[in-house]
mmCIF file of C-alpha atoms in Angstrom:
data_model
loop_
_atom_site.group_PDB
_atom_site.id
_atom_site.type_symbol
_atom_site.label_atom_id
_atom_site.label_comp_id
_atom_site.label_asym_id
_atom_site.label_seq_id
_atom_site.Cartn_x
_atom_site.Cartn_y
_atom_site.Cartn_z
ATOM 1 C CA MET V 174 123.956 158.688 11.882
ATOM 2 C CA LEU V 175 124.079 160.551 15.167
ATOM 3 C CA LYS V 176 122.849 164.123 14.898
ATOM 4 C CA ARG V 177 124.194 166.693 17.322
ATOM 5 C CA LYS V 178 123.200 170.311 17.809
ATOM 6 C CA LYS V 179 125.556 172.845 19.323
ATOM 7 C CA MET V 180 124.770 176.376 20.547
ATOM 8 C CA VAL V 181 127.233 179.214 20.147
ATOM 9 C CA THR V 182 127.478 181.457 23.197
ATOM 10 C CA PHE V 183 125.039 184.458 23.166
ATOM 11 C CA GLY V 184 122.503 182.257 21.336
ATOM 12 C CA THR V 185 123.263 183.698 17.922
ATOM 13 C CA VAL V 186 124.336 180.718 15.843
ATOM 14 C CA VAL V 187 123.188 177.102 15.838
ATOM 15 C CA SER V 188 125.130 174.484 13.891
ATOM 16 C CA THR V 189 124.276 170.843 13.282
ATOM 17 C CA LEU V 190 127.078 168.300 13.070
ATOM 18 C CA LEU V 191 126.818 164.755 11.774
ATOM 19 C CA LEU V 192 128.822 161.952 13.332
ATOM 20 C CA SER V 193 129.134 158.662 11.445
ATOM 21 C CA ALA V 194 128.980 155.766 13.884
ATOM 22 C CA LEU V 195 132.008 153.802 12.739
ATOM 23 C CA ALA V 196 132.549 150.236 13.844
ATOM 24 C CA VAL V 197 135.608 150.311 16.089
ATOM 25 C CA SER V 198 137.269 147.882 18.415
ATOM 26 C CA PRO V 199 137.616 148.675 22.127
ATOM 27 C CA ALA V 200 140.894 150.298 23.059
ATOM 28 C CA GLU V 201 143.616 147.898 24.024
ATOM 29 C CA ALA V 202 144.574 147.510 27.658
ATOM 30 C CA HIS V 203 145.497 150.766 29.392
ATOM 31 C CA GLY V 204 149.251 151.235 29.429
ATOM 32 C CA HIS V 205 149.794 150.920 25.664
ATOM 33 C CA LEU V 206 152.527 153.355 24.571
ATOM 34 C CA ALA V 207 152.830 154.539 20.989
ATOM 35 C CA PRO V 208 155.860 153.179 19.107
ATOM 36 C CA ALA V 209 158.736 155.577 18.452
ATOM 37 C CA GLY V 210 158.061 157.773 15.433
ATOM 38 C CA ALA V 211 154.301 157.226 15.429
ATOM 39 C CA LYS V 212 152.280 160.079 13.936
ATOM 40 C CA ASP V 213 150.326 162.638 15.984
ATOM 41 C CA ILE V 214 151.607 161.746 19.423
ATOM 42 C CA LEU V 215 152.765 163.889 22.315
ATOM 43 C CA ASP V 216 156.466 163.001 22.297
ATOM 44 C CA SER V 217 157.383 165.634 19.705
ATOM 45 C CA SER V 218 156.556 168.477 22.099
ATOM 46 C CA ILE V 219 158.870 167.479 24.963
ATOM 47 C CA ASP V 220 160.850 170.555 26.093
ATOM 48 C CA PRO V 221 163.411 169.956 28.890
ATOM 49 C CA ASN V 222 163.814 173.689 29.534
ATOM 50 C CA GLN V 223 160.077 174.149 29.982
ATOM 51 C CA ASP V 224 160.049 171.189 32.367
ATOM 52 C CA ARG V 225 162.643 172.975 34.516
ATOM 53 C CA LEU V 226 160.665 176.216 34.446
ATOM 54 C CA MET V 227 157.450 174.424 35.403
ATOM 55 C CA ASP V 228 159.192 172.684 38.288
ATOM 56 C CA PHE V 229 160.411 176.103 39.425
ATOM 57 C CA LYS V 230 156.836 177.452 39.219
ATOM 58 C CA SER V 231 155.594 174.538 41.338
ATOM 59 C CA TRP V 232 158.277 175.346 43.939
ATOM 60 C CA LEU V 233 157.381 179.035 43.797
ATOM 61 C CA ILE V 234 153.630 178.702 44.344
ATOM 62 C CA GLY V 235 154.310 176.329 47.215
ATOM 63 C CA LEU V 236 155.993 179.095 49.235
ATOM 64 C CA PRO V 237 153.657 180.041 52.143
ATOM 65 C CA GLU V 238 154.814 183.666 52.109
ATOM 66 C CA LEU V 239 153.967 184.112 48.411
ATOM 67 C CA ALA V 240 150.252 184.627 49.116
ATOM 68 C CA ASP V 241 150.810 187.961 50.886
ATOM 69 C CA SER V 242 153.591 189.175 48.594
ATOM 70 C CA GLY V 243 153.351 191.325 45.489
ATOM 71 C CA TYR V 244 153.663 188.327 43.129
ATOM 72 C CA ILE V 245 151.145 188.363 40.282
ATOM 73 C CA GLU V 246 152.227 185.794 37.656
ATOM 74 C CA SER V 247 155.210 184.338 35.779
ATOM 75 C CA ILE V 248 156.123 184.702 32.105
ATOM 76 C CA ASN V 249 158.400 181.891 30.934
ATOM 77 C CA ASP V 250 160.905 181.830 28.065
ATOM 78 C CA SER V 251 162.075 178.250 27.626
ATOM 79 C CA SER V 252 164.441 179.114 24.753
ATOM 80 C CA ASN V 253 166.558 181.164 27.178
ATOM 81 C CA LEU V 254 165.699 179.200 30.339
ATOM 82 C CA SER V 255 164.415 182.373 31.962
ATOM 83 C CA THR V 256 161.303 183.624 33.720
ATOM 84 C CA THR V 257 159.936 187.100 34.386
ATOM 85 C CA LEU V 258 157.874 187.522 37.542
ATOM 86 C CA LEU V 259 155.215 190.237 37.415
ATOM 87 C CA TRP V 260 155.341 191.939 40.808
ATOM 88 C CA SER V 261 153.514 194.785 42.522
ATOM 89 C CA GLY V 262 155.354 196.806 45.159
ATOM 90 C CA ASP V 263 158.930 197.444 46.213
ATOM 91 C CA GLU V 264 161.805 194.969 46.144
ATOM 92 C CA THR V 265 161.707 192.496 49.030
ATOM 93 C CA ALA V 266 163.886 189.853 50.649
ATOM 94 C CA LEU V 267 161.516 187.254 49.191
ATOM 95 C CA GLN V 268 162.395 188.393 45.676
ATOM 96 C CA LYS V 269 166.082 187.970 46.435
ATOM 97 C CA SER V 270 165.566 184.435 47.747
ATOM 98 C CA ILE V 271 163.461 183.525 44.696
ATOM 99 C CA ALA V 272 166.156 184.840 42.348
ATOM 100 C CA ALA V 273 168.797 182.904 44.276
ATOM 101 C CA GLU V 274 166.816 179.669 43.971
ATOM 102 C CA GLY V 275 166.417 180.293 40.264
ATOM 103 C CA LYS V 276 170.162 180.815 39.890
ATOM 104 C CA ARG V 277 170.797 177.572 41.768
ATOM 105 C CA ARG V 278 168.612 175.796 39.198
ATOM 106 C CA GLY V 279 170.309 177.544 36.262
ATOM 107 C CA ILE V 280 167.253 179.744 35.617
ATOM 108 C CA THR V 281 167.502 183.489 35.022
ATOM 109 C CA VAL V 282 164.857 185.259 37.129
ATOM 110 C CA THR V 283 163.889 188.880 36.489
ATOM 111 C CA PHE V 284 161.131 190.996 38.024
ATOM 112 C CA GLU V 285 158.791 193.359 36.169
ATOM 113 C CA ARG V 286 157.153 195.922 38.417
ATOM 114 C CA ARG V 287 153.418 196.449 37.970
ATOM 115 C CA LYS V 288 151.366 199.314 39.408
ATOM 116 C CA PHE V 289 148.336 197.218 40.313
ATOM 117 C CA SER V 290 148.372 194.257 42.668
ATOM 118 C CA ARG V 291 146.652 190.973 41.990
ATOM 119 C CA ALA V 292 143.998 191.856 44.579
ATOM 120 C CA GLN V 293 143.293 195.187 42.859
ATOM 121 C CA LEU V 294 142.960 193.482 39.476
ATOM 122 C CA ASP V 295 140.619 190.838 40.899
ATOM 123 C CA GLN V 296 138.497 193.541 42.544
ATOM 124 C CA ALA V 297 138.281 195.402 39.242
ATOM 125 C CA ALA V 298 137.074 192.267 37.468
ATOM 126 C CA ALA V 299 134.481 191.718 40.208
ATOM 127 C CA LYS V 300 133.098 195.231 39.653
ATOM 128 C CA VAL V 301 132.623 194.505 35.955
ATOM 129 C CA MET V 302 130.881 191.220 36.710
ATOM 130 C CA ALA V 303 128.610 192.961 39.229
ATOM 131 C CA GLN V 304 127.167 195.028 36.358
ATOM 132 C CA GLY V 305 125.610 191.866 34.932
ATOM 133 C CA ARG V 306 125.744 190.486 31.434
ATOM 134 C CA ASP V 307 123.950 193.535 29.952
ATOM 135 C CA GLY V 308 124.916 196.154 32.528
ATOM 136 C CA MET V 309 127.041 198.326 30.227
ATOM 137 C CA GLY V 310 124.890 199.519 27.374
ATOM 138 C CA GLY V 311 124.136 196.018 26.140
ATOM 139 C CA PHE V 312 127.786 194.945 26.140
ATOM 140 C CA GLN V 313 127.962 191.222 26.960
ATOM 141 C CA TRP V 314 131.311 190.184 28.388
ATOM 142 C CA SER V 315 132.580 186.662 27.757
ATOM 143 C CA ALA V 316 135.932 186.800 29.575
ATOM 144 C CA ILE V 317 137.912 189.136 31.815
ATOM 145 C CA SER V 318 141.690 188.802 31.929
ATOM 146 C CA THR V 319 143.302 190.034 35.128
ATOM 147 C CA VAL V 320 146.843 189.150 34.031
ATOM 148 C CA ASN V 321 148.112 190.187 30.611
ATOM 149 C CA PRO V 322 151.843 190.163 29.756
ATOM 150 C CA LYS V 323 151.643 193.459 27.847
ATOM 151 C CA PHE V 324 149.022 195.448 29.758
ATOM 152 C CA ASP V 325 148.943 196.572 33.391
ATOM 153 C CA GLY V 326 145.185 196.455 33.896
ATOM 154 C CA ILE V 327 142.227 194.256 32.947
ATOM 155 C CA VAL V 328 141.246 193.070 29.465
ATOM 156 C CA VAL V 329 137.516 192.558 28.894
ATOM 157 C CA LYS V 330 136.363 190.478 25.923
ATOM 158 C CA GLY V 331 132.791 190.508 24.660
ATOM 159 C CA ALA V 332 130.238 191.754 22.156
ATOM 160 C CA THR V 333 127.047 193.779 21.965
ATOM 161 C CA GLY V 334 123.794 191.937 21.392
ATOM 162 C CA ALA V 335 122.639 194.545 18.909
ATOM 163 C CA ASN V 336 125.710 194.331 16.719
ATOM 164 C CA ILE V 337 126.448 190.625 16.763
ATOM 165 C CA LYS V 338 123.429 189.619 14.666
ATOM 166 C CA GLY V 339 124.344 189.222 11.048
ATOM 167 C CA LYS V 340 127.996 190.046 11.643
ATOM 168 C CA SER V 341 131.063 187.948 12.192
ATOM 169 C CA ILE V 342 132.311 187.936 15.779
ATOM 170 C CA PRO V 343 135.526 189.928 15.118
ATOM 171 C CA ASN V 344 133.402 192.846 13.823
ATOM 172 C CA ALA V 345 130.830 192.693 16.607
ATOM 173 C CA LEU V 346 132.403 195.674 18.401
ATOM 174 C CA ASP V 347 133.964 198.552 16.442
ATOM 175 C CA SER V 348 137.023 200.451 17.649
ATOM 176 C CA ASP V 349 135.099 203.556 18.755
ATOM 177 C CA ALA V 350 132.711 201.490 20.852
ATOM 178 C CA ALA V 351 135.603 199.529 22.341
ATOM 179 C CA SER V 352 137.433 202.748 23.290
ATOM 180 C CA ALA V 353 134.328 204.211 24.908
ATOM 181 C CA LEU V 354 133.722 201.036 26.872
ATOM 182 C CA SER V 355 137.365 200.922 27.963
ATOM 183 C CA ARG V 356 137.058 204.412 29.428
ATOM 184 C CA ARG V 357 133.770 203.543 31.102
ATOM 185 C CA ILE V 358 135.180 200.393 32.699
ATOM 186 C CA ALA V 359 138.315 202.211 33.847
ATOM 187 C CA ALA V 360 136.166 204.865 35.548
ATOM 188 C CA LEU V 361 134.138 202.158 37.263
ATOM 189 C CA THR V 362 137.089 200.087 38.472
ATOM 190 C CA ASP V 363 139.885 202.663 38.995
ATOM 191 C CA VAL V 364 142.100 200.325 36.953
ATOM 192 C CA PRO V 365 143.109 200.739 33.272
ATOM 193 C CA ALA V 366 140.886 198.659 30.997
ATOM 194 C CA MET V 367 141.091 197.410 27.432
ATOM 195 C CA VAL V 368 138.061 196.015 25.587
ATOM 196 C CA GLU V 369 138.372 193.435 22.812
ATOM 197 C CA ALA V 370 135.640 192.035 20.583
ATOM 198 C CA GLY V 371 135.014 188.339 20.864
ATOM 199 C CA ALA V 372 132.479 185.754 21.942
ATOM 200 C CA SER V 373 133.126 182.235 23.184
ATOM 201 C CA VAL V 374 131.890 178.833 22.052
ATOM 202 C CA ASN V 375 131.325 175.843 24.305
ATOM 203 C CA LEU V 376 133.022 172.739 22.913
ATOM 204 C CA ASP V 377 130.708 170.073 24.274
ATOM 205 C CA GLY V 378 130.248 168.326 21.276
ATOM 206 C CA GLN V 379 139.183 156.925 20.329
ATOM 207 C CA ARG V 380 138.661 157.309 22.439
ATOM 208 C CA TRP V 381 135.391 155.920 21.142
ATOM 209 C CA SER V 382 135.109 152.761 23.194
ATOM 210 C CA ASP V 383 137.044 152.998 26.444
ATOM 211 C CA TYR V 384 136.263 150.972 29.576
ATOM 212 C CA SER V 385 136.364 151.520 33.331
ATOM 213 C CA PRO V 386 138.531 152.848 34.856
ATOM 214 C CA PHE V 387 138.291 155.452 32.085
ATOM 215 C CA ASN V 388 141.256 157.356 30.624
ATOM 216 C CA ALA V 389 141.292 161.120 30.119
ATOM 217 C CA GLY V 390 140.473 162.088 26.527
ATOM 218 C CA GLY V 391 137.712 159.523 25.950
ATOM 219 C CA LEU V 392 134.475 160.200 24.040
ATOM 220 C CA MET V 393 131.252 160.667 26.039
ATOM 221 C CA VAL V 394 127.960 160.502 24.121
ATOM 222 C CA GLN V 395 124.372 161.125 25.233
ATOM 223 C CA GLY V 396 121.767 161.759 22.562
ATOM 224 C CA ASN V 397 122.765 164.927 20.708
ATOM 225 C CA ASP V 398 125.511 165.834 23.163
ATOM 226 C CA THR V 399 129.159 164.782 23.127
ATOM 227 C CA CYS V 400 131.981 165.720 25.493
ATOM 228 C CA SER V 401 135.387 164.381 26.508
ATOM 229 C CA THR V 402 136.671 162.900 29.743
ATOM 230 C CA GLY V 403 139.220 164.803 31.808
ATOM 231 C CA PHE V 404 141.870 163.799 34.315
ATOM 232 C CA SER V 405 140.557 161.693 37.184
ATOM 233 C CA VAL V 406 140.274 162.758 40.816
ATOM 234 C CA ASN V 407 140.679 160.609 43.893
ATOM 235 C CA VAL V 408 137.950 161.158 46.519
ATOM 236 C CA ASN V 409 137.999 159.276 49.811
ATOM 237 C CA GLY V 410 140.108 156.514 48.316
ATOM 238 C CA SER V 411 138.149 156.065 45.069
ATOM 239 C CA PRO V 412 139.174 157.414 41.622
ATOM 240 C CA TYR V 413 136.496 159.146 39.531
ATOM 241 C CA VAL V 414 136.576 160.431 35.967
ATOM 242 C CA THR V 415 135.732 164.085 35.247
ATOM 243 C CA THR V 416 134.424 166.273 32.431
ATOM 244 C CA ALA V 417 133.484 169.934 31.919
ATOM 245 C CA ARG V 418 130.792 171.441 34.135
ATOM 246 C CA HIS V 419 128.705 172.508 31.132
ATOM 247 C CA CYS V 420 128.461 168.860 29.970
ATOM 248 C CA VAL V 421 125.171 168.429 31.811
ATOM 249 C CA ASP V 422 123.542 165.252 30.459
ATOM 250 C CA HIS V 423 122.922 162.471 32.969
ATOM 251 C CA HIS V 424 123.642 159.268 31.046
ATOM 252 C CA TYR V 425 126.861 159.631 29.066
ATOM 253 C CA GLN V 426 128.084 156.446 27.378
ATOM 254 C CA THR V 427 130.794 155.300 24.999
ATOM 255 C CA LEU V 428 129.931 155.621 21.300
ATOM 256 C CA SER V 429 128.767 152.011 21.122
ATOM 257 C CA GLY V 430 126.525 152.521 24.157
ATOM 258 C CA SER V 431 128.005 149.443 25.822
ATOM 259 C CA ARG V 432 129.682 151.256 28.748
ATOM 260 C CA SER V 433 128.444 154.078 30.984
ATOM 261 C CA TYR V 434 130.246 157.116 32.381
ATOM 262 C CA GLY V 435 127.487 157.456 34.951
ATOM 263 C CA ASP V 436 126.054 160.777 36.086
ATOM 264 C CA GLY V 437 127.501 163.960 37.514
ATOM 265 C CA VAL V 438 128.112 163.782 41.256
ATOM 266 C CA ARG V 439 129.299 167.316 42.055
ATOM 267 C CA ASN V 440 130.847 170.356 40.405
ATOM 268 C CA SER V 441 134.125 172.173 40.921
ATOM 269 C CA GLY V 442 133.706 175.912 41.510
ATOM 270 C CA ASP V 443 136.444 177.973 39.866
ATOM 271 C CA GLY V 444 137.642 174.874 37.996
ATOM 272 C CA ALA V 445 134.368 174.434 36.029
ATOM 273 C CA ALA V 446 134.693 170.640 36.137
ATOM 274 C CA ARG V 447 132.159 167.916 36.851
ATOM 275 C CA GLN V 448 133.003 164.796 38.828
ATOM 276 C CA MET V 449 131.259 161.762 37.320
ATOM 277 C CA SER V 450 130.139 158.615 39.135
ATOM 278 C CA ALA V 451 132.213 156.280 36.914
ATOM 279 C CA LYS V 452 135.717 155.261 37.935
ATOM 280 C CA GLY V 453 138.742 156.880 36.299
ATOM 281 C CA SER V 454 142.354 155.933 35.653
ATOM 282 C CA GLY V 455 145.639 157.803 36.002
ATOM 283 C CA ARG V 456 146.245 157.714 32.256
ATOM 284 C CA VAL V 457 145.475 159.896 29.238
ATOM 285 C CA PHE V 458 144.874 158.955 25.600
ATOM 286 C CA ASP V 459 147.647 159.845 23.155
ATOM 287 C CA GLY V 460 147.512 160.152 19.386
ATOM 288 C CA ALA V 461 145.020 161.224 16.738
ATOM 289 C CA TRP V 462 141.247 161.177 17.223
ATOM 290 C CA ASP V 463 140.918 158.040 15.089
ATOM 291 C CA ASN V 464 143.770 156.046 16.629
ATOM 292 C CA SER V 465 142.312 152.576 17.238
ATOM 293 C CA ALA V 466 145.350 151.179 19.070
ATOM 294 C CA GLY V 467 144.501 152.906 22.339
ATOM 295 C CA TYR V 468 147.855 154.644 22.851
ATOM 296 C CA ASP V 469 148.012 156.285 26.266
ATOM 297 C CA LYS V 470 150.421 157.817 28.762
ATOM 298 C CA LYS V 471 150.762 157.905 32.540
ATOM 299 C CA VAL V 472 149.885 160.962 34.639
ATOM 300 C CA ILE V 473 152.725 161.705 37.091
ATOM 301 C CA GLY V 474 151.687 165.055 38.607
ATOM 302 C CA TYR V 475 150.518 168.606 38.020
ATOM 303 C CA GLY V 476 151.760 170.875 35.255
ATOM 304 C CA ASP V 477 151.915 174.381 36.743
ATOM 305 C CA VAL V 478 152.179 176.560 33.644
ATOM 306 C CA SER V 479 153.026 180.230 33.185
ATOM 307 C CA ILE V 480 152.505 182.729 30.374
ATOM 308 C CA GLY V 481 154.758 181.711 27.480
ATOM 309 C CA ASP V 482 154.658 177.968 28.142
ATOM 310 C CA ARG V 483 153.663 175.502 25.396
ATOM 311 C CA ILE V 484 151.098 172.812 26.145
ATOM 312 C CA CYS V 485 148.962 170.166 24.409
ATOM 313 C CA SER V 486 145.258 169.318 24.210
ATOM 314 C CA SER V 487 143.920 165.786 23.807
ATOM 315 C CA GLY V 488 140.158 165.960 23.251
ATOM 316 C CA ALA V 489 138.180 162.932 22.122
ATOM 317 C CA GLU V 490 136.784 164.483 18.939
ATOM 318 C CA SER V 491 139.976 165.947 17.484
ATOM 319 C CA GLY V 492 142.876 164.177 19.210
ATOM 320 C CA VAL V 493 146.254 165.604 20.173
ATOM 321 C CA HIS V 494 147.254 169.201 19.328
ATOM 322 C CA CYS V 495 150.553 170.552 20.681
ATOM 323 C CA GLY V 496 152.442 173.834 20.554
ATOM 324 C CA LEU V 497 149.596 175.773 22.192
ATOM 325 C CA ARG V 498 151.013 178.875 23.879
ATOM 326 C CA VAL V 499 149.703 180.175 27.191
ATOM 327 C CA GLU V 500 148.815 183.802 26.333
ATOM 328 C CA GLU V 501 146.916 185.027 29.401
ATOM 329 C CA SER V 502 146.147 183.671 32.846
ATOM 330 C CA ASP V 503 143.807 184.352 35.750
ATOM 331 C CA MET V 504 140.875 185.141 33.506
ATOM 332 C CA ILE V 505 137.310 185.053 34.750
ATOM 333 C CA SER V 506 135.175 183.625 31.975
ATOM 334 C CA ASP V 507 131.426 183.444 31.519
ATOM 335 C CA ASN V 508 130.433 179.764 31.504
ATOM 336 C CA TYR V 509 127.180 180.000 29.543
ATOM 337 C CA PRO V 510 125.157 177.744 29.714
ATOM 338 C CA GLY V 511 126.731 176.258 32.840
ATOM 339 C CA GLY V 512 125.398 179.050 35.008
ATOM 340 C CA ALA V 513 128.557 180.204 36.804
ATOM 341 C CA ASN V 514 131.891 181.837 36.066
ATOM 342 C CA PHE V 515 135.285 180.196 36.357
ATOM 343 C CA SER V 516 138.959 181.071 36.583
ATOM 344 C CA ALA V 517 140.516 180.436 33.183
ATOM 345 C CA ILE V 518 143.747 180.368 31.197
ATOM 346 C CA TYR V 519 143.785 181.470 27.543
ATOM 347 C CA VAL V 520 145.802 179.452 25.002
ATOM 348 C CA PHE V 521 146.446 179.876 21.274
ATOM 349 C CA GLY V 522 148.015 177.796 18.482
ATOM 350 C CA ASP V 523 147.374 176.168 15.113
ATOM 351 C CA VAL V 524 144.481 174.076 16.473
ATOM 352 C CA PHE V 525 143.318 174.315 20.089
ATOM 353 C CA ALA V 526 140.206 172.122 20.115
ATOM 354 C CA CYS V 527 136.987 171.265 18.298
ATOM 355 C CA LYS V 528 133.353 170.731 19.181
ATOM 356 C CA GLY V 529 133.125 167.674 21.426
ATOM 357 C CA ASP V 530 136.502 168.297 23.091
ATOM 358 C CA SER V 531 134.987 170.033 26.140
ATOM 359 C CA GLY V 532 136.229 168.408 29.331
ATOM 360 C CA GLY V 533 139.264 166.920 27.620
ATOM 361 C CA PRO V 534 142.750 167.071 29.155
ATOM 362 C CA MET V 535 145.363 169.794 28.722
ATOM 363 C CA LEU V 536 148.874 168.534 29.437
ATOM 364 C CA THR V 537 152.593 168.649 28.890
ATOM 365 C CA PRO V 538 154.638 165.505 28.132
ATOM 366 C CA ARG V 539 157.501 164.964 30.569
ATOM 367 C CA ASN V 540 159.017 162.094 28.561
ATOM 368 C CA THR V 541 157.844 159.429 26.102
ATOM 369 C CA SER V 542 155.702 157.654 28.696
ATOM 370 C CA ASP V 543 154.626 160.292 31.254
ATOM 371 C CA VAL V 544 152.641 163.547 31.231
ATOM 372 C CA LEU V 545 151.839 166.372 33.633
ATOM 373 C CA ALA V 546 148.189 167.361 34.120
ATOM 374 C CA VAL V 547 147.777 171.045 33.234
ATOM 375 C CA GLY V 548 144.009 171.397 33.052
ATOM 376 C CA MET V 549 140.746 170.949 31.146
ATOM 377 C CA VAL V 550 139.366 172.157 27.782
ATOM 378 C CA GLN V 551 136.459 174.583 28.286
ATOM 379 C CA LYS V 552 135.589 176.934 25.409
ATOM 380 C CA GLY V 553 136.744 178.003 21.969
ATOM 381 C CA ASP V 554 137.377 181.623 21.003
ATOM 382 C CA GLY V 555 134.872 182.544 18.293
ATOM 383 C CA ARG V 556 137.310 185.100 16.845
ATOM 384 C CA TYR V 557 139.554 182.282 15.682
ATOM 385 C CA GLU V 558 137.219 179.655 14.259
ATOM 386 C CA LEU V 559 138.643 177.479 11.500
ATOM 387 C CA PRO V 560 135.790 177.277 8.947
ATOM 388 C CA ALA V 561 134.981 173.785 7.694
ATOM 389 C CA PHE V 562 138.066 172.372 9.368
ATOM 390 C CA SER V 563 138.090 168.672 8.502
ATOM 391 C CA ILE V 564 139.515 166.298 11.078
ATOM 392 C CA SER V 565 139.233 163.511 8.524
ATOM 393 C CA GLU V 566 137.838 163.443 4.999
ATOM 394 C CA ARG V 567 136.160 160.119 5.720
ATOM 395 C CA TYR V 568 134.699 161.105 9.062
ATOM 396 C CA MET V 569 133.188 164.559 9.516
ATOM 397 C CA VAL V 570 133.721 168.290 9.454
ATOM 398 C CA LEU V 571 133.792 170.051 12.836
ATOM 399 C CA PRO V 572 133.974 173.669 13.944
ATOM 400 C CA CYS V 573 137.455 174.001 15.435
ATOM 401 C CA PHE V 574 139.277 176.912 17.011
ATOM 402 C CA ARG V 575 142.851 178.200 17.161
ATOM 403 C CA GLY V 576 142.379 179.785 20.575
ATOM 404 C CA GLY V 577 140.300 179.194 23.663
ATOM 405 C CA TRP V 578 139.965 178.896 27.409
ATOM 406 C CA ILE V 579 141.001 176.143 29.771
ATOM 407 C CA THR V 580 140.888 175.677 33.536
ATOM 408 C CA SER V 581 143.749 174.557 35.770
ATOM 409 C CA MET V 582 143.750 170.988 37.074
ATOM 410 C CA ARG V 583 145.165 172.192 40.356
ATOM 411 C CA THR V 584 142.235 174.624 40.651
ATOM 412 C CA ILE V 585 139.782 171.837 39.823
ATOM 413 C CA VAL V 586 141.156 169.584 42.553
ATOM 414 C CA ASN V 587 141.376 172.409 45.092
ATOM 415 C CA THR V 588 137.686 173.253 44.588
ATOM 416 C CA LEU V 589 136.496 169.655 45.032
ATOM 417 C CA PRO V 590 136.582 168.889 48.797
ATOM 418 C CA ASN V 591 138.732 165.916 49.821
ATOM 419 C CA ALA V 592 139.984 165.436 46.258
ATOM 420 C CA SER V 593 143.433 164.741 44.836
ATOM 421 C CA LEU V 594 144.816 164.057 41.370
ATOM 422 C CA VAL V 595 144.838 160.408 40.296
ATOM 423 C CA LEU V 596 148.309 159.332 39.183
ATOM 424 C CA GLY V 597 149.147 156.450 36.879
#
């Protein structure tokens, strides 16, 4: 038996998980697609309308003039093939050209005016962070959302150290305390603020027996620590596998111990990823956590998602979970114990990820053989833990979460010098 200990953020809860070392065969050669109708694969979540909206988002963020405009973020509605662009400032010629391009693509584009610009929201978040973890009467923030579809301001999530002991996370901050903190933060930042209770949980925790070049979604084991592999990055002509920055052990291996993922070479800043020394492939594992056939799919590019989009996770410990909705974007999340903050996206669904899925890929399927790289699994939202959630009756019981934070693959690559996404 392999014993693993996991620490919940804020150091309040420690749980021990047991992993039975099952005898498994190495995954078959990379490039093995699941047969039609196979259970727990990515094909069921293909959405042609969302594909069109994501392509439009990729075109939009590629516009040089967008950086100095009032654009904040997009909110997509694939059922109506429409997108709402949050925008600060008066109507411009750029808005008209964006709407015209949307019309040409059959997409309805509307604009929602916001009072505060993206720069103002980012500055407000920076002022909160400058107070430190305990700078507001013991309130410990775990994430700051600078873009919320229903609130023109910042949303700060966290808990108080005094209240969290002996209480469940949702009750760690009562409504009166949250209201008082909201007013205090608004006075500090000159931007409306909303405070929500909630702490975060790192998910470092087959995919069992992959081989170099390694796929995304493979299991990495070192002593008591397990994590998942992410999408690979190409650096100076060589492809390297990645994982989450808080997966800090130096000798990760496959479950059997027969193959090594190497050591961390360097970290991505805002992307909170870690480039490993082992080689990586342009493919990602498909299917359930215990799929022994080695089903995988080819990576064909970035998935530039917006609020409202549906995406999938594919961590090594819990396998594929689809239908996860992007709820908030441009969050700045505390990366305890990784030591630095990162720019995050918040997602929510039936099952987001479980312990051991940290570093695993977030994606959208483009067709039955190809996927787009959206990002990387980072942390679970402690407000939405699924108690005693069993991945398999014959395997183990893992703490899993309905919601959590991810980082963008485009951000990861952009914060690793001379890097690019490895394609299949």
